[in-house]
C-alpha cells in the first residue's frame, strides 16, 4: 500500500465473546497515530451491537479495515489472527524491542513472547474457566460485588486469604466456608484476585519470557492484579510495562487497524457489513412448553399470621445457604406457616441470619412463643451458634441438607420417591422409600448442573436481566437446540457456535435449561433410578422451564412446591413431633424427637440478644465455645413412631455433610 494521505482512516475491530472494541488510526506528523476508540457489550447479539456501534463511524468511507475475535466470522472485513493483532499492537506502543504480552480475558488467558530473534511463541490456557475473567466474576458475585467494587475493597489488603486457583465450583465452596467462618470480606476478595493472578503467572517463564511484560484485557485493569504481577515479576528480575490510558483494553483492535493500514492491497468497504449466518449442525429438540402438562406446581399457601390475639407456639426453620437464606415459622404441631422470608446470603451468613430473625421478631408472628429453631444449609453451624447464644442449646437443632430435603418433600406429597435438588452451587439426588432416604448423591467438582451455571450463562443474552426473563424466553421457543452437557467454557463455545449459526435466542436459552438437566442426570444422578414421582427443589425450580426440562427428559410426573427454596427445604424438616417416647437410638435433644415439656421461649424478649451476640460468636466461630453450645444434629438412626422426620443415609451423606460436633473437633 502506498503512503497514506492525511484523510486516510483505518479501522480495527475486535468482536470478542462478550464485548466489541473498535479503533481508528490515521496518519499524523510522526506516522500513524491513534485517533478514536469505543467499546460495547453485545449480550450474545453481536450482529445488532455491531450495527449500533458502527452507525456513527462512517465505516463505508474508511480506507481499510480488519477484524479479529470470537465472532470475526460475522463481519465481511479481512480477518486477523489474535496472535498477529497482539504483536502489531504491542510493537506500535513499545517499539520493536522484545516483550511478553499477557492477555487476561473473560473466557481465557494467553502469553505471547516476542523474542529478540523475531520468533513469536504463543501459549494459552486449556479449555477451563479457572483463571479467567468469568472465573473471577463468578466468585465475586457470590459476595454481591462487581469486579470494580471488589478491586477497590481489596487493593491494599496486606493479608489475603489463601485460595488456590482451582475450578470455580471448588473455589466457590472455599469462599463460602471462609465467609461462614467469619473471615473479613476484604481478605476473601483479595485471595480471589491473587488466585487468578497466580494461575496466569504460572505461564510465564523467567529467563525465557522477554522483558518487559505487557498486561492486556479487562481483568488486567484491576489494581490488585497489576500489583500482584508487578511483585511477582520483580522477584524474577522482570518489569511490568505501563501502557497509556486504557490501551490494554483495545490492543487487539489496535493491531487490526495497523494491519489494515499496512496491507498492500486493501479491499474497498462496500456492500453489507455482515455476512449471512452459516447453518450449523446442531440437533433440535422438542419445545419445553410441550412438557408442562407433566409438571404439577403445588398451589400457593401464603402464611397466615396469627389473628385476634391468638399466639400459638411455633418452630422457626432457617436455611442459610451459600447464595440465598430462607426462614419460615410454622405452628406446632400442625405445621401451618405463619411467616416466611428470603434474602440473598451475599457472602455474609451471619448478617443474613440476623436479618431474617429480626424480620421474624418484628412481624406479627414474632409475638408467638417459639418452641425451637431448626437450622440447615452451608451456614448452619455459625447461625446455630448465634441462635444458641441467645435461646439456649436445648432449643437449637442442626440438620444436614439431605435429611431436610427428604422430610420437606414428604410433608408435601407422601408419594414422592425421588428428589432432584438444584441450588445455586450444589446439586443433589435423593432416593426415598417409605419417606426415608435410602440413597443420595451430590455434584462433584463441576457447576454445570447447578443454578449458578444457568444464571452465569443466561445473563449474557440481550434483554435478559433475571430468571423470569430467561424462563419467558425458554418457554416461548418453538423448539430447543441441543447444546450438550458441558462445563461453563465449553458451553460458552457451544453458544457461540449457535449464535454464529443464526439460531434464534429463545431456542438457545431453552437449550441451556435442557443442558442443566442433562448435566444433572449424567453427573449427579448417574445410573441411579428415577421413581414415578419426582420432587424438584431449589430456587432454580421457581422457573417452570427447568421443571419442564426434567419432565421432558425423564417422562415422569414432576412436583414443584410453590416456593421451592424457602418452604420445602427450610421449614418442614423442623416440624415438632406429637408426643411420643424417645428411644435409645435417638438423641432426646433432636428436633425430630418429641419436644420436651418445658416452657417455651418468648421471642420478644430473646430476639434482640441475637444482634448483640453476633460479633463475639462470629469471631469465635471456629473455637471450642461454639462446639460446646450447639446441640447434636438429627440422628440418622431409627425414627420413633409418630415423629416427623426422615432417615438419612449416613454413609452417603457424611463425607459432604459433617456433623457440627465433628467440625468443631477438627
Coordinates of N, CA and C in Angstrom, one line a residue, residues 469-586:
X469 N -36.9 -13.4 33.0 CA -36.7 -13.2 31.6 C -36.2 -14.5 30.9
X470 N -35.3 -15.2 31.6 CA -34.8 -16.5 31.0 C -36.0 -17.5 30.8
X471 N -36.8 -17.6 31.8 CA -37.9 -18.5 31.7 C -38.9 -18.2 30.6
X472 N -39.2 -16.9 30.5 CA -40.1 -16.4 29.4 C -39.5 -16.7 28.0
X473 N -38.2 -16.5 27.8 CA -37.6 -16.8 26.5 C -37.6 -18.2 26.2
X474 N -37.3 -19.1 27.2 CA -37.2 -20.5 27.0 C -38.6 -21.1 26.7
X475 N -39.6 -20.7 27.3 CA -40.9 -21.3 27.1 C -41.6 -20.8 25.9
X476 N -41.2 -19.7 25.3 CA -41.8 -19.2 24.1 C -41.1 -19.8 22.8
X477 N -40.0 -20.6 23.1 CA -39.2 -21.1 21.9 C -40.1 -22.2 21.3
X478 N -40.1 -22.2 19.9 CA -40.8 -23.2 19.2 C -40.2 -24.6 19.3
X479 N -38.9 -24.6 19.5 CA -38.1 -25.8 19.8 C -36.8 -25.4 20.5
X480 N -36.0 -26.3 20.9 CA -34.7 -26.0 21.5 C -33.6 -26.5 20.7
X481 N -32.4 -26.1 21.0 CA -31.2 -26.6 20.4 C -30.4 -27.3 21.4
X482 N -29.9 -28.5 21.0 CA -29.1 -29.3 21.9 C -27.7 -28.8 22.0
X483 N -27.4 -28.3 23.2 CA -26.0 -27.7 23.5 C -25.1 -28.7 24.2
X484 N -25.6 -29.9 24.5 CA -24.8 -30.9 25.1 C -24.6 -30.7 26.6
X485 N -23.8 -31.5 27.3 CA -23.5 -31.4 28.7 C -22.1 -31.0 28.9
X486 N -21.9 -29.8 29.1 CA -20.5 -29.2 29.2 C -20.4 -28.3 30.4
X487 N -19.1 -28.0 30.8 CA -18.9 -27.0 31.8 C -18.9 -25.6 31.2
X488 N -18.7 -24.6 32.0 CA -19.0 -23.2 31.5 C -18.3 -22.8 30.2
X489 N -16.9 -23.1 30.2 CA -16.2 -22.7 29.0 C -16.6 -23.4 27.7
X490 N -16.8 -24.7 27.8 CA -17.3 -25.5 26.7 C -18.7 -25.0 26.3
X491 N -19.5 -24.8 27.3 CA -20.9 -24.3 26.9 C -20.9 -23.0 26.3
X492 N -20.0 -22.1 26.7 CA -19.9 -20.8 26.1 C -19.5 -20.9 24.6
X493 N -18.6 -21.9 24.3 CA -18.2 -22.1 22.9 C -19.4 -22.7 22.1
X494 N -20.2 -23.5 22.7 CA -21.4 -24.0 22.0 C -22.4 -22.9 21.7
X495 N -22.6 -22.0 22.7 CA -23.5 -20.9 22.5 C -22.9 -20.0 21.4
X496 N -21.6 -19.8 21.3 CA -21.0 -19.0 20.2 C -21.3 -19.6 18.9
X497 N -21.2 -21.0 18.8 CA -21.5 -21.7 17.6 C -22.9 -21.5 17.1
X498 N -23.8 -21.6 18.1 CA -25.3 -21.4 17.8 C -25.5 -20.0 17.3
X499 N -24.9 -19.0 18.0 CA -25.1 -17.6 17.5 C -24.6 -17.4 16.1
X500 N -23.4 -17.9 15.9 CA -22.9 -17.8 14.5 C -23.7 -18.5 13.5
X501 N -24.4 -19.6 13.9 CA -25.3 -20.4 13.0 C -26.6 -19.8 12.8
X502 N -26.9 -18.6 13.4 CA -28.2 -17.9 13.3 C -29.3 -18.5 14.1
X503 N -29.0 -19.3 15.1 CA -30.1 -19.9 15.9 C -30.7 -18.8 16.7
X504 N -32.0 -18.8 16.8 CA -32.7 -17.7 17.5 C -32.5 -17.8 19.0
X505 N -32.5 -16.7 19.7 CA -32.2 -16.6 21.1 C -33.0 -17.5 22.0
X506 N -34.4 -17.5 21.8 CA -35.2 -18.4 22.7 C -34.8 -19.9 22.6
X507 N -34.4 -20.3 21.4 CA -34.0 -21.7 21.2 C -32.7 -22.0 22.0
X508 N -31.8 -21.1 22.0 CA -30.5 -21.3 22.7 C -30.8 -21.3 24.2
X509 N -31.6 -20.4 24.7 CA -31.9 -20.4 26.1 C -32.6 -21.6 26.5
X510 N -33.6 -22.1 25.7 CA -34.2 -23.4 26.0 C -33.2 -24.5 26.1
X511 N -32.2 -24.5 25.2 CA -31.2 -25.4 25.2 C -30.3 -25.4 26.5
X512 N -30.2 -24.2 27.1 CA -29.5 -24.1 28.3 C -30.2 -24.8 29.4
X513 N -31.5 -24.6 29.5 CA -32.3 -25.4 30.5 C -32.1 -26.9 30.3
X514 N -32.2 -27.3 29.1 CA -32.1 -28.8 28.8 C -30.7 -29.2 29.2
X515 N -29.7 -28.4 29.0 CA -28.3 -28.8 29.3 C -28.1 -28.9 30.8
X516 N -28.7 -28.0 31.6 CA -28.6 -28.1 33.0 C -29.1 -29.5 33.5
X517 N -30.2 -29.9 33.0 CA -30.8 -31.2 33.4 C -30.0 -32.3 32.8
X518 N -29.5 -32.2 31.6 CA -28.6 -33.3 31.1 C -27.4 -33.5 32.0
X519 N -26.8 -32.4 32.4 CA -25.6 -32.5 33.2 C -26.0 -33.1 34.6
X520 N -27.2 -32.7 35.1 CA -27.6 -33.2 36.4 C -27.8 -34.7 36.3
X521 N -28.5 -35.2 35.2 CA -28.9 -36.6 35.1 C -27.6 -37.4 34.9
X522 N -26.6 -36.9 34.2 CA -25.4 -37.7 34.0 C -24.3 -37.5 35.0
X523 N -24.2 -36.4 35.6 CA -23.1 -36.1 36.6 C -23.5 -36.2 38.0
X524 N -24.8 -36.1 38.3 CA -25.3 -36.2 39.7 C -26.0 -37.5 39.9
X525 N -27.1 -37.6 39.2 CA -27.9 -38.9 39.3 C -27.2 -40.1 38.8
X526 N -26.4 -40.0 37.7 CA -25.7 -41.1 37.2 C -26.7 -42.2 36.8
X527 N -26.3 -43.5 37.2 CA -27.1 -44.6 36.8 C -28.2 -45.0 37.9
X528 N -28.4 -44.1 38.8 CA -29.4 -44.3 39.8 C -30.8 -44.2 39.3
X529 N -31.7 -44.8 39.8 CA -33.1 -44.9 39.2 C -33.8 -43.6 39.5
X530 N -34.8 -43.3 38.6 CA -35.8 -42.2 38.8 C -37.1 -42.9 39.1
X531 N -37.8 -42.5 40.1 CA -39.0 -43.1 40.5 C -40.2 -42.6 39.7
X532 N -41.4 -42.8 40.2 CA -42.6 -42.4 39.5 C -43.0 -40.9 39.8
X533 N -42.6 -40.4 40.9 CA -42.9 -39.0 41.3 C -41.6 -38.3 41.7
X534 N -41.3 -37.3 40.9 CA -40.0 -36.6 41.2 C -40.4 -35.2 41.8
X535 N -39.8 -35.0 42.9 CA -40.0 -33.7 43.6 C -38.8 -32.8 43.3
X536 N -39.0 -31.6 42.8 CA -38.0 -30.7 42.4 C -37.9 -29.6 43.4
X537 N -36.7 -29.4 44.0 CA -36.5 -28.4 45.0 C -35.3 -27.5 44.6
X538 N -35.2 -26.4 45.3 CA -34.1 -25.4 45.0 C -34.7 -24.2 44.2
X539 N -34.1 -23.0 44.5 CA -34.6 -21.8 43.9 C -34.7 -21.8 42.3
X540 N -33.7 -22.5 41.6 CA -33.9 -22.5 40.2 C -35.2 -23.1 39.7
X541 N -35.8 -24.0 40.5 CA -37.1 -24.6 40.1 C -38.2 -23.6 40.3
X542 N -38.0 -22.4 40.7 CA -39.0 -21.4 40.6 C -39.4 -21.2 39.2
X543 N -38.6 -21.6 38.3 CA -38.8 -21.4 36.8 C -39.5 -22.7 36.3
X544 N -40.7 -22.5 35.7 CA -41.4 -23.7 35.1 C -40.5 -24.3 34.0
X545 N -39.6 -23.5 33.4 CA -38.8 -24.0 32.2 C -37.9 -25.2 32.7
X546 N -37.3 -25.0 33.9 CA -36.4 -26.0 34.4 C -37.2 -27.3 34.8
X547 N -38.3 -27.1 35.4 CA -39.2 -28.3 35.7 C -39.6 -29.0 34.5
X548 N -40.0 -28.2 33.4 CA -40.4 -28.8 32.2 C -39.3 -29.6 31.5
X549 N -38.0 -29.1 31.7 CA -36.9 -29.9 31.2 C -36.7 -31.2 31.9
X550 N -37.0 -31.3 33.2 CA -37.0 -32.5 33.9 C -38.0 -33.5 33.4
X551 N -39.3 -32.9 33.2 CA -40.4 -33.8 32.8 C -40.1 -34.3 31.4
X552 N -39.6 -33.5 30.5 CA -39.3 -33.9 29.1 C -38.3 -35.0 29.0
X553 N -37.2 -34.9 29.8 CA -36.1 -35.8 29.7 C -36.3 -37.1 30.5
X554 N -37.2 -37.0 31.6 CA -37.4 -38.3 32.4 C -38.8 -38.9 32.0
X555 N -39.7 -38.1 31.5 CA -41.0 -38.7 31.2 C -41.9 -39.0 32.4
X556 N -41.6 -38.5 33.6 CA -42.4 -38.8 34.8 C -43.0 -37.6 35.3
X557 N -44.0 -37.8 36.2 CA -44.6 -36.6 36.8 C -43.6 -35.8 37.7
X558 N -43.7 -34.5 37.6 CA -42.8 -33.7 38.4 C -43.6 -32.8 39.3
X559 N -43.3 -32.8 40.5 CA -44.0 -32.0 41.5 C -43.0 -30.9 42.0
X560 N -43.5 -29.7 42.0 CA -42.7 -28.5 42.4 C -43.5 -27.7 43.5
X561 N -42.9 -27.5 44.6 CA -43.6 -26.6 45.6 C -43.7 -25.2 45.1
X562 N -44.7 -24.5 45.6 CA -44.9 -23.1 45.1 C -43.7 -22.3 45.3
X563 N -43.0 -22.4 46.4 CA -41.8 -21.7 46.6 C -40.7 -22.8 46.9
X564 N -40.0 -23.3 45.9 CA -39.2 -24.5 46.0 C -38.0 -24.3 46.9
X565 N -37.6 -23.1 47.3 CA -36.4 -23.0 48.1 C -36.8 -22.8 49.6
X566 N -37.7 -21.9 49.9 CA -37.9 -21.5 51.2 C -38.8 -22.4 52.1
X567 N -39.8 -22.9 51.4 CA -40.7 -23.7 52.2 C -40.3 -25.2 52.4
X568 N -40.1 -25.8 51.3 CA -39.8 -27.3 51.3 C -38.5 -27.6 52.0
X569 N -37.5 -26.7 51.8 CA -36.2 -27.1 52.3 C -36.1 -26.6 53.8
X570 N -36.6 -25.4 54.1 CA -36.3 -24.8 55.4 C -37.2 -25.3 56.5
X571 N -38.5 -25.4 56.2 CA -39.5 -25.5 57.3 C -39.8 -26.9 57.7
X572 N -40.2 -27.7 56.7 CA -40.9 -28.9 57.1 C -40.0 -29.9 57.9
X573 N -38.7 -29.9 57.7 CA -37.9 -30.8 58.5 C -37.9 -30.5 60.0
X574 N -38.4 -29.3 60.4 CA -38.3 -29.0 61.7 C -39.7 -29.0 62.4
X575 N -40.6 -29.6 61.8 CA -41.9 -29.6 62.5 C -41.8 -30.4 63.8
X576 N -42.3 -29.9 64.9 CA -42.2 -30.7 66.1 C -43.1 -31.9 66.1
X577 N -42.7 -32.9 66.7 CA -43.5 -34.2 66.6 C -44.5 -34.2 67.7
X578 N -45.6 -35.0 67.4 CA -46.6 -35.2 68.5 C -45.9 -36.0 69.6
X579 N -46.5 -36.0 70.8 CA -45.9 -36.7 71.9 C -45.6 -38.1 71.6
X580 N -44.4 -38.6 72.0 CA -44.1 -40.0 71.8 C -42.8 -40.2 72.6
X581 N -42.6 -41.4 73.1 CA -41.5 -41.7 74.0 C -40.2 -41.8 73.1
X582 N -39.1 -41.2 73.5 CA -37.8 -41.3 72.8 C -37.3 -42.7 72.9
X583 N -36.5 -43.2 72.0 CA -35.9 -44.5 72.0 C -34.5 -44.4 72.3
X584 N -33.8 -45.4 72.7 CA -32.4 -45.4 73.0 C -31.5 -45.0 71.7
X585 N -32.1 -45.3 70.5 CA -31.3 -45.0 69.3 C -31.3 -43.5 69.0
X586 N -32.2 -42.7 69.6 CA -32.4 -41.3 69.2 C -32.0 -40.3 70.3

